[in-house]
Tab-separated table of C-alpha atoms and ligand atoms in Angstrom:
chain	number	residue	atom	x	y	z
A	1	UNK	CA	0.000	0.000	0.000
A	2	UNK	CA	1.256	3.454	-0.917
A	3	UNK	CA	1.478	5.945	1.939
A	4	UNK	CA	0.534	9.260	0.369
A	5	UNK	CA	-2.606	9.613	-1.713
A	6	UNK	CA	-4.335	12.576	-3.291
A	7	UNK	CA	-7.648	11.249	-2.035
A	8	UNK	CA	-8.868	8.472	0.223
A	9	UNK	CA	-12.448	7.270	-0.172
A	10	UNK	CA	-14.003	5.388	2.711
A	11	UNK	CA	-16.853	3.243	1.366
A	12	UNK	CA	-16.585	1.504	-2.000
A	13	UNK	CA	-20.179	1.224	-3.163
A	14	UNK	CA	-22.331	3.440	-5.440
A	15	UNK	CA	-21.090	6.785	-4.134
A	16	UNK	CA	-17.497	5.714	-3.442
A	17	UNK	CA	-16.835	3.894	-6.721
A	18	UNK	CA	-18.426	6.715	-8.697
A	19	UNK	CA	-16.081	9.151	-6.922
A	20	UNK	CA	-13.130	6.858	-7.647
A	21	UNK	CA	-13.952	6.822	-11.370
A	22	UNK	CA	-13.972	10.619	-11.525
A	23	UNK	CA	-10.665	10.861	-9.647
A	24	UNK	CA	-9.101	8.014	-11.643
A	25	UNK	CA	-9.905	9.770	-14.894
A	26	UNK	CA	-7.825	12.714	-13.628
A	27	UNK	CA	-4.942	10.440	-12.741
A	28	UNK	CA	-5.405	11.166	-9.046
A	29	UNK	CA	-3.643	8.775	-6.645
A	30	UNK	CA	-6.779	7.446	-5.004
A	31	UNK	CA	-7.416	4.691	-2.494
A	32	UNK	CA	-10.860	3.226	-1.811
A	33	UNK	CA	-11.509	1.330	1.417
A	34	UNK	CA	-14.524	-0.935	1.657
A	35	UNK	CA	-15.665	-3.602	4.100
A	36	UNK	CA	-18.311	-5.172	1.873
A	37	UNK	CA	-21.655	-4.229	3.428
A	38	UNK	CA	-23.563	-1.975	0.998
A	39	UNK	CA	-27.071	-1.153	2.164
A	40	UNK	CA	-28.919	-2.953	-0.645
A	41	UNK	CA	-26.814	-6.137	-0.365
A	42	UNK	CA	-29.786	-8.310	0.770
A	43	UNK	CA	-31.871	-7.396	-2.320
A	44	UNK	CA	-31.820	-9.724	-5.330
A	45	UNK	CA	-32.309	-6.817	-7.742
A	46	UNK	CA	-31.650	-3.085	-7.827
A	47	UNK	CA	-34.253	-1.053	-9.698
A	48	UNK	CA	-34.682	2.462	-10.971
A	49	UNK	CA	-31.043	2.921	-11.970
A	50	UNK	CA	-30.603	4.470	-15.420
A	51	UNK	CA	-29.492	1.793	-17.976
A	52	UNK	CA	-29.305	-0.969	-15.319
A	53	UNK	CA	-32.895	-1.467	-14.091
A	54	UNK	CA	-33.223	-4.856	-12.373
A	55	UNK	CA	-29.521	-5.728	-12.154
A	56	UNK	CA	-28.386	-7.492	-8.935
A	57	UNK	CA	-26.664	-5.004	-6.599
A	58	UNK	CA	-23.489	-7.134	-6.565
A	59	UNK	CA	-23.370	-7.002	-10.379
A	60	UNK	CA	-23.606	-3.194	-10.369
A	61	UNK	CA	-20.588	-3.043	-8.076
A	62	UNK	CA	-18.709	-5.646	-10.108
A	63	UNK	CA	-19.144	-3.542	-13.250
A	64	UNK	CA	-18.124	-0.404	-11.342
A	65	UNK	CA	-14.915	-2.076	-10.109
A	66	UNK	CA	-14.165	-3.515	-13.548
A	67	UNK	CA	-14.498	-0.074	-15.112
A	68	UNK	CA	-11.872	1.271	-12.714
A	69	UNK	CA	-9.241	-1.137	-14.073
A	70	UNK	CA	-8.084	1.191	-16.902
A	71	UNK	CA	-7.204	3.820	-14.276
A	72	UNK	CA	-3.994	2.624	-12.603
A	73	UNK	CA	-3.872	5.440	-10.056
A	74	UNK	CA	-6.921	3.962	-8.275
A	75	UNK	CA	-6.358	1.293	-5.611
A	76	UNK	CA	-9.077	-0.733	-3.845
A	77	UNK	CA	-8.536	-2.159	-0.365
A	78	UNK	CA	-10.877	-4.459	1.578
A	79	UNK	CA	-10.234	-2.864	4.942
A	80	UNK	CA	-12.362	-1.193	7.612
A	81	UNK	CA	-11.231	2.294	8.496
A	82	UNK	CA	-11.549	2.774	12.243
A	83	UNK	CA	-10.239	6.285	12.703
A	84	UNK	CA	-9.537	9.487	10.838
A	85	UNK	CA	-7.624	12.560	11.959
A	86	UNK	CA	-6.612	15.847	10.445
A	87	UNK	CA	-2.930	16.776	10.321
A	88	UNK	CA	-1.038	19.829	9.049
A	89	UNK	CA	-0.528	18.166	5.629
A	90	UNK	CA	-3.894	16.474	5.222
A	91	UNK	CA	-5.401	13.429	6.876
A	92	UNK	CA	-4.333	10.143	8.449
A	93	UNK	CA	-6.620	7.134	8.243
A	94	UNK	CA	-6.090	4.053	10.367
A	95	UNK	CA	-7.629	0.691	9.538
A	96	UNK	CA	-8.967	-1.500	12.328
A	97	UNK	CA	-6.219	-3.960	11.353
A	98	UNK	CA	-3.565	-1.286	12.041
A	99	UNK	CA	-2.552	-0.019	8.549
A	100	UNK	CA	-2.161	3.755	8.329
A	101	UNK	CA	-2.280	5.895	5.208
A	102	UNK	CA	-2.095	9.605	4.571
A	103	UNK	CA	-4.169	11.508	2.053
A	104	UNK	CA	-4.570	15.128	1.043
A	105	UNK	CA	-8.377	14.896	0.880
A	106	UNK	CA	-11.022	12.506	2.166
A	107	UNK	CA	-14.375	11.456	0.724
A	108	UNK	CA	-16.683	9.700	3.192
A	109	UNK	CA	-19.203	7.408	1.493
A	110	UNK	CA	-19.918	5.028	4.360
A	111	UNK	CA	-23.708	4.938	3.876
A	112	UNK	CA	-26.555	4.130	6.232
A	113	UNK	CA	-27.710	0.999	8.038
A	114	UNK	CA	-31.373	0.202	8.573
A	115	UNK	CA	-32.319	-0.421	12.194
A	116	UNK	CA	-34.710	-3.388	12.169
A	117	UNK	CA	-37.573	-3.952	14.628
A	118	UNK	CA	-37.255	-7.064	16.790
A	119	UNK	CA	-39.714	-9.099	14.698
A	120	UNK	CA	-38.497	-12.649	14.061
A	121	UNK	CA	-38.194	-13.260	10.310
A	122	UNK	CA	-38.109	-9.653	9.106
A	123	UNK	CA	-34.330	-9.591	8.540
A	124	UNK	CA	-34.474	-12.718	6.347
A	125	UNK	CA	-37.169	-11.174	4.109
A	126	UNK	CA	-35.558	-7.702	3.960
A	127	UNK	CA	-35.013	-6.500	0.400
A	128	UNK	CA	-36.913	-9.356	-1.255
A	129	UNK	CA	-40.382	-9.508	0.339
A	130	UNK	CA	-40.131	-6.712	2.909
A	131	UNK	CA	-39.181	-3.545	1.082
A	132	UNK	CA	-38.221	-0.110	2.306
A	133	UNK	CA	-38.964	1.868	-0.826
A	134	UNK	CA	-41.676	1.804	-3.516
A	135	UNK	CA	-39.319	3.508	-5.995
A	136	UNK	CA	-37.002	0.497	-5.694
A	137	UNK	CA	-39.475	-2.393	-5.599
A	138	UNK	CA	-43.029	-1.027	-5.883
A	139	UNK	CA	-43.551	-1.912	-9.538
A	140	UNK	CA	-42.719	-5.576	-8.891
A	141	UNK	CA	-45.654	-5.929	-6.443
A	142	UNK	CA	-48.106	-3.450	-8.009
A	143	UNK	CA	-51.829	-4.353	-7.716
A	144	UNK	CA	-50.956	-7.054	-5.147
A	145	UNK	CA	-52.159	-7.097	-1.517
A	146	UNK	CA	-49.397	-5.599	0.637
A	147	UNK	CA	-48.918	-4.682	4.296
A	148	UNK	CA	-47.309	-1.496	5.576
A	149	UNK	CA	-45.372	-2.220	8.779
A	150	UNK	CA	-45.042	1.310	10.025
A	151	UNK	CA	-46.591	3.805	12.395
A	152	UNK	CA	-47.404	7.505	12.624
A	153	UNK	CA	-46.126	9.894	9.959
A	154	UNK	CA	-43.981	7.170	8.340
A	155	UNK	CA	-47.123	5.096	7.756
A	156	UNK	CA	-48.951	8.149	6.458
A	157	UNK	CA	-46.139	8.883	3.982
A	158	UNK	CA	-46.288	5.285	2.761
A	159	UNK	CA	-50.079	5.542	2.394
A	160	UNK	CA	-49.821	8.383	-0.093
A	161	UNK	CA	-47.073	6.734	-2.175
A	162	UNK	CA	-48.000	3.065	-2.093
A	163	UNK	CA	-51.744	3.575	-2.656
A	164	UNK	CA	-50.853	4.766	-6.181
A	165	UNK	CA	-49.630	1.212	-6.942
A	166	UNK	CA	-51.653	-0.973	-4.538
A	167	UNK	CA	-55.332	-0.656	-3.603
A	168	UNK	CA	-55.342	-3.572	-1.126
A	169	UNK	CA	-53.409	-2.132	1.833
A	170	UNK	CA	-53.330	-2.951	5.525
A	171	UNK	CA	-51.370	-0.868	8.041
A	172	UNK	CA	-49.624	-2.798	10.834
A	173	UNK	CA	-48.568	-0.405	13.582
A	174	UNK	CA	-47.072	-3.243	15.684
A	175	UNK	CA	-48.438	-1.760	18.918
A	176	UNK	CA	-50.607	1.278	19.682
A	177	UNK	CA	-51.153	3.461	16.614
A	178	UNK	CA	-49.520	6.889	16.601
A	179	UNK	CA	-51.437	7.959	13.489
A	180	UNK	CA	-53.471	11.088	14.221
A	181	UNK	CA	-57.251	10.820	14.449
A	182	UNK	CA	-57.490	12.661	11.122
A	183	UNK	CA	-54.974	10.330	9.409
A	184	UNK	CA	-56.798	7.266	10.799
A	185	UNK	CA	-60.152	8.548	9.582
A	186	UNK	CA	-58.771	9.250	6.085
A	187	UNK	CA	-57.145	5.800	5.812
A	188	UNK	CA	-60.416	4.161	6.831
A	189	UNK	CA	-62.356	6.254	4.276
A	190	UNK	CA	-59.991	4.854	1.632
A	191	UNK	CA	-60.973	1.355	2.764
A	192	UNK	CA	-57.611	0.538	4.386
A	193	UNK	CA	-57.544	-1.289	7.708
A	194	UNK	CA	-55.206	-0.691	10.628
A	195	UNK	CA	-54.060	-3.541	12.881
A	196	UNK	CA	-52.402	-2.529	16.161
A	197	UNK	CA	-51.815	-6.046	17.527
A	198	UNK	CA	-48.060	-6.635	17.886
A	199	UNK	CA	-46.486	-8.776	15.172
A	200	UNK	CA	-45.110	-12.135	16.369
A	201	UNK	CA	-43.371	-13.421	13.210
A	202	UNK	CA	-42.929	-12.940	9.473
A	203	UNK	CA	-42.263	-15.916	7.221
A	204	UNK	CA	-42.241	-16.916	3.584
A	205	UNK	CA	-45.391	-18.609	2.317
A	206	UNK	CA	-45.365	-19.531	-1.349
A	207	UNK	CA	-44.477	-16.415	-3.322
A	208	UNK	CA	-45.740	-14.166	-0.530
A	209	UNK	CA	-45.419	-13.801	3.219
A	210	UNK	CA	-47.434	-14.798	6.263
A	211	UNK	CA	-47.631	-12.268	9.072
A	212	UNK	CA	-48.602	-13.747	12.450
A	213	UNK	CA	-49.704	-11.678	15.433
A	214	UNK	CA	-49.260	-12.170	19.152
A	215	UNK	CA	-52.994	-12.956	19.569
A	216	UNK	CA	-52.613	-16.031	17.327
A	217	UNK	CA	-54.234	-14.522	14.227
A	218	UNK	CA	-52.372	-14.182	10.919
A	219	UNK	CA	-52.706	-12.682	7.426
A	220	UNK	CA	-51.164	-13.540	4.062
A	221	UNK	CA	-49.799	-10.800	1.754
A	222	UNK	CA	-47.605	-10.672	-1.310
A	223	UNK	CA	-45.124	-8.309	0.360
A	224	UNK	CA	-44.704	-5.684	3.046
A	225	UNK	CA	-43.071	-2.298	3.349
A	226	UNK	CA	-41.091	-1.177	6.353
A	227	UNK	CA	-38.966	1.887	6.995
A	228	UNK	CA	-37.034	1.985	10.220
A	229	UNK	CA	-37.916	4.834	12.549
A	230	UNK	CA	-34.240	5.578	12.992
A	231	UNK	CA	-31.729	5.337	10.175
A	232	UNK	CA	-28.232	4.555	11.421
A	233	UNK	CA	-25.971	6.965	9.562
A	234	UNK	CA	-22.446	5.545	9.497
A	235	UNK	CA	-21.016	8.872	10.646
A	236	UNK	CA	-18.339	7.800	13.147
A	237	UNK	CA	-15.389	8.992	11.022
A	238	UNK	CA	-17.156	12.269	10.218
A	239	UNK	CA	-17.680	12.814	13.956
A	240	UNK	CA	-14.005	12.117	14.690
A	241	UNK	CA	-13.066	14.769	12.133
A	242	UNK	CA	-15.492	17.283	13.661
A	243	UNK	CA	-17.899	17.446	10.694
A	244	UNK	CA	-21.263	19.056	11.306
A	245	UNK	CA	-24.197	16.615	11.320
A	246	UNK	CA	-27.937	17.006	10.754
A	247	UNK	CA	-30.318	16.239	13.607
A	248	UNK	CA	-30.988	12.822	12.017
A	249	UNK	CA	-27.234	12.102	11.815
A	250	UNK	CA	-26.381	12.658	8.146
A	251	UNK	CA	-23.211	14.619	7.379
A	252	UNK	CA	-24.029	18.200	6.418
A	253	UNK	CA	-22.558	19.079	3.012
A	254	UNK	CA	-22.460	22.008	0.617
A	255	UNK	CA	-23.926	21.870	-2.898
A	256	UNK	CA	-20.541	20.435	-3.967
A	257	UNK	CA	-20.586	17.848	-1.134
A	258	UNK	CA	-17.871	19.420	1.008
A	259	UNK	CA	-18.468	18.998	4.739
A	260	UNK	CA	-17.948	21.720	7.351
A	261	UNK	CA	-14.302	20.543	7.606
A	262	UNK	CA	-12.264	21.820	4.621
A	263	UNK	CA	-10.873	18.960	2.530
A	264	UNK	CA	-13.406	16.437	3.808
A	265	UNK	CA	-16.244	15.541	1.436
A	266	UNK	CA	-19.196	13.214	1.997
A	267	UNK	CA	-21.550	11.684	-0.569
A	268	UNK	CA	-24.236	9.041	-0.954
A	269	UNK	CA	-26.789	8.115	1.711
A	270	UNK	CA	-24.531	9.424	4.499
A	271	UNK	CA	-24.740	12.967	3.081
A	272	UNK	CA	-28.484	13.653	3.288
A	273	UNK	CA	-31.674	12.652	5.094
A	274	UNK	CA	-33.762	12.422	1.929
A	275	UNK	CA	-34.197	10.176	-1.107
A	276	UNK	CA	-31.698	7.337	-0.660
A	277	UNK	CA	-31.155	5.748	-4.068
A	278	UNK	CA	-28.268	4.236	-6.006
A	279	UNK	CA	-28.443	6.870	-8.759
A	280	UNK	CA	-28.544	9.727	-6.236
A	281	UNK	CA	-25.527	8.233	-4.427
A	282	UNK	CA	-23.581	7.810	-7.673
A	283	UNK	CA	-24.353	11.389	-8.653
A	284	UNK	CA	-23.208	12.663	-5.254
A	285	UNK	CA	-19.985	10.673	-5.449
A	286	UNK	CA	-19.214	12.109	-8.860
A	287	UNK	CA	-19.916	15.679	-7.706
A	288	UNK	CA	-17.865	15.294	-4.520
A	289	UNK	CA	-14.935	13.888	-6.491
A	290	UNK	CA	-15.075	16.735	-9.020
A	291	UNK	CA	-15.057	19.299	-6.196
A	292	UNK	CA	-12.234	17.435	-4.452
A	293	UNK	CA	-10.242	17.286	-7.687
A	294	UNK	CA	-10.826	21.013	-8.318
A	295	UNK	CA	-9.253	21.819	-4.965
A	296	UNK	CA	-6.298	19.523	-5.698
A	297	UNK	CA	-5.820	21.052	-9.163
A	298	UNK	CA	-5.896	24.572	-7.739
A	299	UNK	CA	-3.346	23.655	-5.016
A	300	UNK	CA	-1.020	21.896	-7.515
A	301	UNK	CA	-1.291	24.738	-10.029
A	302	UNK	CA	-0.388	27.399	-7.446
A	303	UNK	CA	2.441	25.306	-5.991
A	304	UNK	CA	4.008	24.980	-9.452
A	305	UNK	CA	4.193	28.685	-10.308
B	401	FAD	C1	-33.070	-3.565	0.994
B	401	FAD	C2	-32.725	-2.351	0.166
B	401	FAD	C3	-32.927	-2.379	-1.201
B	401	FAD	C4	-32.634	-1.255	-1.976
B	401	FAD	N1	-32.911	-1.284	-3.296
B	401	FAD	C5	-32.629	-0.214	-4.046
B	401	FAD	C6	-32.950	-0.205	-5.434
B	401	FAD	O1	-33.533	-1.158	-5.966
B	401	FAD	N2	-32.640	0.894	-6.155
B	401	FAD	C7	-32.049	1.994	-5.601
B	401	FAD	O2	-31.785	2.969	-6.308
B	401	FAD	N3	-31.742	2.019	-4.275
B	401	FAD	C8	-32.006	0.949	-3.501
B	401	FAD	N4	-31.718	0.978	-2.166
B	401	FAD	C9	-31.013	2.159	-1.613
B	401	FAD	C10	-29.500	1.972	-1.896
B	401	FAD	O3	-29.067	0.761	-1.306
B	401	FAD	C11	-28.685	3.136	-1.333
B	401	FAD	O4	-29.222	4.379	-1.712
B	401	FAD	C12	-27.244	3.039	-1.848
B	401	FAD	O5	-26.690	1.780	-1.517
B	401	FAD	C13	-26.391	4.160	-1.254
B	401	FAD	O6	-25.084	4.013	-1.720
B	401	FAD	P1	-23.873	4.520	-0.807
B	401	FAD	O7	-22.651	4.326	-1.645
B	401	FAD	O8	-24.163	5.857	-0.262
B	401	FAD	O9	-23.856	3.554	0.456
B	401	FAD	P2	-23.771	1.963	0.542
B	401	FAD	O10	-24.205	1.331	-0.726
B	401	FAD	O11	-24.497	1.563	1.781
B	401	FAD	O12	-22.213	1.691	0.703
B	401	FAD	C14	-21.467	2.081	1.818
B	401	FAD	C15	-20.205	1.236	1.797
B	401	FAD	O13	-19.282	1.716	2.777
B	401	FAD	C16	-18.685	0.605	3.415
B	401	FAD	N5	-18.199	1.076	4.727
B	401	FAD	C17	-18.916	1.652	5.707
B	401	FAD	N6	-18.113	2.011	6.731
B	401	FAD	C18	-16.855	1.648	6.368
B	401	FAD	C19	-15.579	1.765	7.011
B	401	FAD	N7	-15.439	2.335	8.221
B	401	FAD	N8	-14.483	1.279	6.367
B	401	FAD	C20	-14.604	0.692	5.144
B	401	FAD	N9	-15.791	0.575	4.490
B	401	FAD	C21	-16.908	1.054	5.111
B	401	FAD	C22	-19.793	-0.443	3.475
B	401	FAD	O14	-19.297	-1.748	3.602
B	401	FAD	C23	-20.479	-0.230	2.127
B	401	FAD	O15	-19.940	-1.065	1.126
B	401	FAD	C24	-32.060	-0.103	-1.366
B	401	FAD	C25	-31.843	-0.083	0.021
B	401	FAD	C26	-32.203	-1.183	0.783
B	401	FAD	C27	-32.021	-1.128	2.263
C-alpha cells in the first residue's frame, strides 16, 4: 500500500466507486476502502437505476470495479477504516487492522444501516419480500395485496405513495397506533384497515409472506413495506473529524458535497436525510470527487508557479 494519496475514499459502493472513477480519470492517486456491506446487499435486484434497471446489486458493483481497471492510479482495499484525523498536511486514516495511510483529501461514502424492529423473520425477508422503498421495488408488487409495517407519519407517507400502486393495503402499527385521528379517519375512508396487535413473526409462504400476530391470528400478503424509525448513519469517522451533522445524523454538506471541515467531502446516503437511491448516491460521489479534484488542481497549479 502506498502511503501518500491525493484522495482516500471510505466506502466503495455506489457513491465511493463513482467518486473513484472521476478521480481516476484525472490520474489522481486514489485509495478506496470498503468492508463489503452496501445497504442494498440483501436485495436480489436493484431497480430504478438508469441503464441498469433490475440488475443485482453485486453485479452493479462488479461492473463499477471492472471499469476502474483502466485507471492505474486507483487502488481498492478491503479494509475497515476505524479512525480518521486531520494533520497539518492532510489526513491520516487508520484501519482496524492497524494499517495507516495519509491523504490530502477525504471522501466519506460510508452509507446508512437500517435499524430493524425485533420481529423474528423480518431480517431474512428484507429487500426481497419486505421492502423499504416503492421507488425500488413497488412496480414488482403493483396491484398485489401488501402490508405497511409502520406507524405515525412514516405510515402516512407510505399511504400516499403506495396507494398509487396498490389498492389492497393494511397498516400494521405493531403496537398502539400513533397515526393522528385525522390520518386514521382518512385511511379508513380509503378502505384501508389498521391492525395494532403486535407482530409475532414474518415468514415466507409460497411467493408471498405470512404475518402472524401475538394474539394467534395471521394474514397472508404478497409483500410488506417497512422503513425503520431511525436510520443509522455511518457517521463515526465524520464525527471524529469534527464534521457538522444534521439532527438525524447525516453529514451536512455544501452543494458540492464538502463537509464543514475543509478537505473532507461526503456523498451518498450518508450525506443527506432524503431520497436514498443508487443513482442519487452515484451522482453525489461524482460531484464530490469533481469538487475534491478542483481543490487539488488549484493547489497543484499554485504550488508549481
Ligand atoms: C433492501 C434495500 C434495497 C434497496 N434497493 C434499491 C434499489 O432497488 N434501487 C435503488 O436505487 N436504491 C435501492 N436501495 C437504496 C440503496 O441501497 C442506497 O441508496 C445506496 O446503496 C447508497 O449508496 P452509498 O454508496 O451511499 O452507500 P452503501 O451502498 O451503503 O455503501 C457504503 C459502503 O461503505 C462501506 N463502509 C462503511 N463504513 C466503512 C468503514 N469504516 N471502512 C470501510 N468501508 C466502510 C460499506 O461496507 C459499504 O460497502 C435499497 C436499500 C435497501 C435497504
